[in-house]
Amino acid sequence: MQDLKKVDDIAKKYAEMNTPLIYILKDVQKEFGYLSQPILTQVAQVTDIPLSEIYGVATFYSLFTTKPKGKHIVRCCNNAPCFVNGSKEVLEKIKEYLGIDTGETTEDALFTLEFTSCLGLCAVAPVMMVDDEVYGNLTPEKAVAILKDYKMKGSSNA
Amino acid sequence: MANINLTIDGIPVSVPQGTTVLEAAEKVNIKIPRLCYHPDLPPVSACRLCVVDIKGDRLLRTACSWKCQDGMEVSTRTPHVRDARKMALELLLSRHPMLCTECVRNGSCELQEIANQFGIREISFKYNERKGDKDYSSAAVVRDPSKCILCRRCVQTCELVQSVSAIGMEGRGYDVWVDTPFNEGLNDIACVACGQCIDRCPVGALYENSHINQVWVALDDPKKHVIVQTAPAVRVAIGEEFGMPPGGLVTNQMVAALRRIGFDKVFDTDFTADLTIMEEGHELLGRIKEGGTLPLLTSCSPGWVNFIEHFYPSLLPHVSSCKSPQQMFGALAKTYYAEKEGINPEDIYVVSIMPCTAKKQEAGRSEMSSSGYQDVDAVLTTREAAVMMKQVGIELPQLDDDEYDEPLGISTGAGVIFGATGGVMEAALRTVYEVVTEKKLENVDIKVVRGIQGIREAEIDLNGTKVKAAVAHGLANARELMDKIVKGEADYHFIEIMACPGGCLGGGGQPIPTSEEIRKKRAEAIYKADKGLSMRKSHENPAVLQLYKEFLGEPNSHKAHELLHTHYKGKEIYKHKVA
């Protein structure tokens, strides 16, 4: 079970702020990986902000997540410049390789696949991000090779 | 401050500073279409149907939120305005399932009405279903997200009027939706079942959990003795369901209609409202005399009881132990009445007609069965009662008057005013004054506790003992008073709380629409009904006196406690769930 006391400590850090919610949620997500129901309930209780409002904020921002995510987040650009350079084919291949759709997480909890808006790297389109790393000039094969690398590293750590 | 002068469609209008364009247009009989605007709530400008053209302004403005300025020239019908409104409406319709004939709001749906006014015959966009399962978990309120048009009225009502915040706006952009946190059922969160969201919903996304079918089954069962009780606030509102203007008092026609539907006896919750005054009045006097927990808080409003159980469990000892009039009626129907009439209580089926959705949930509470049988078997809202009448071809306004049956249909004006905010307080004071002073109360109208202000206070002299009273309606106002008690800043003896604005007459089971204007008219009808009765004090009700003589003994007796009183349970606001 998660140690919900940590939520209280995080909330205390921002006790003096007028609108601390986003800061609290950011730190809480960093601590627990995602914003689960018990965690957000705890946030509601220590901040006295209604859970419906907190849940609204947590679902509004795409960087907050109320569901557990994989170890690596794969974000594929779905904007026009990447599209005309073949992002659709890249994405299809990634989906096939990981066996999941966008918004889903692999069974081994290693990868979560998401869309992203333009990363400003249209010169090297199509692009994807894995965690904080950006990869450009992708082909379907190149993308899969990159993910294979992550998979190897992931299993050697385990 | 000087008035502001402007023109709307060339018609001059003069309004006070701060008036919105929508309100100003209303003054010159121009009805600007709106779906998210509601007179009880601050404007959110979500639906975009009220856009108007203001001369010199590059953009169309939303009339619901745009304030009038001196010299403003507003046009509500330029081609630009008409096109923008039609586009906004078609976009809303493109995500609405259009199942009008099977919708509870067929005929009272604002979206349907506006589509009709706009002359919509086809929609330019493909239907894109709004996802979400119906939530039947609550005994009172059903949520159907597929019909939601995201006007936010329910969310605002829950947050601002009731300070409950059970539901919120979730997600972002095209995919935004109204939901409980983590899509929990309404029954699994601190929803108080008041149904105010239903009264604000422009479409059929929120409605009561219907008991109509089960009532028909009971009525059609020859073994069942089916009796009905009608709450005070129903008689001043049910006429609206038949096209009558708000404030029509149709007590006796309603009785006639219920008899035609086939109820074996038509009784009045006002009878047990009088009884509540006897029990609660003596409870108050007892607490004052014996130094019990004060202030005493009323317990007639089940939405309010849910609220205090969830949000202020530490204050539960303040709440009167009296069951609500609905439940007292049920308990007596299956004991006193059953004995008197020689009917097996098992065969008695008690239906109540209530202005309320929380009454459905209250009737199902496990502690509401001290007679050995569930006190109340089915609860119909005012709206559902009207549907049943229409199902058998009853045109309420055409019916001749009929009278309630005896003995549970005999009541006083004190019972009637339970339907308005301040009414329980006034009824209690009428009785408590005479019991304590042993003098006749000359002026029965205790107007100081009446009105529409959210929180009202009064002080009444009882032979030297000053009773300090407060009245609140709408749970946001109740919360204010509760915070005062928690902080030790409240020196009241007696507080009346009604969950809904205006009291029961503005309840979540009442005809839609509601507004302050409508609630005021219903209140006028309530006080008119009170004035028209020869008996206006609960302790003068001969049927109540007879009930004590034959059955209960005296107020707060052991038997009264067993049947007419209850207890409360503190509850969590949030259930702790382990992931």
XYZ file of C-alpha atoms in Angstrom, chain B residues 26 31 34-35 37-41 104-111 113 153 157 195-203 233 236-247 355 382-383 390 501 504-522:
66
model
C -36.226 40.671 -21.353
C -36.302 36.582 -25.374
C -30.094 30.467 -23.801
C -29.268 27.033 -22.468
C -27.932 30.670 -18.360
C -30.165 30.151 -15.318
C -31.531 32.988 -13.186
C -30.340 31.232 -9.997
C -26.733 30.987 -11.179
C -38.409 12.052 -19.366
C -38.092 15.680 -20.476
C -40.114 15.281 -23.666
C -42.176 18.456 -23.724
C -40.201 20.236 -21.006
C -36.751 20.076 -22.631
C -35.126 23.408 -23.283
C -32.977 22.053 -26.106
C -37.887 23.896 -27.378
C -25.842 24.310 -14.509
C -25.898 24.278 -8.550
C -32.194 16.818 -6.872
C -31.514 20.517 -7.355
C -29.358 19.488 -10.327
C -32.454 17.950 -11.906
C -34.381 21.190 -11.553
C -31.579 23.098 -13.288
C -30.858 20.567 -16.074
C -32.155 21.904 -19.409
C -32.352 18.393 -20.903
C -45.604 21.964 -1.353
C -49.028 24.810 -4.946
C -46.981 23.465 -7.857
C -48.576 20.455 -9.541
C -50.882 22.758 -11.513
C -47.803 23.967 -13.418
C -47.484 20.492 -14.928
C -50.898 21.080 -16.500
C -50.051 24.490 -17.924
C -51.337 26.557 -15.031
C -49.302 29.620 -14.068
C -47.020 29.232 -10.997
C -48.750 29.859 -7.687
C -41.671 17.856 -4.000
C -44.690 16.129 -8.034
C -43.640 15.590 -11.649
C -51.864 12.186 -17.527
C -33.869 27.145 -2.038
C -39.788 22.269 -0.202
C -41.694 24.415 -2.684
C -38.392 24.776 -4.535
C -37.556 21.091 -4.122
C -35.783 18.838 -6.591
C -39.000 16.975 -7.367
C -41.018 20.028 -8.301
C -42.129 21.090 -11.776
C -39.357 22.432 -13.999
C -38.407 25.236 -14.475
C -37.718 26.860 -11.154
C -36.573 30.391 -10.380
C -36.857 32.865 -7.562
C -39.908 34.369 -9.272
C -41.629 30.975 -9.447
C -40.648 30.061 -5.883
C -42.087 33.363 -4.619
C -45.406 32.639 -6.321
C -45.555 29.141 -4.834
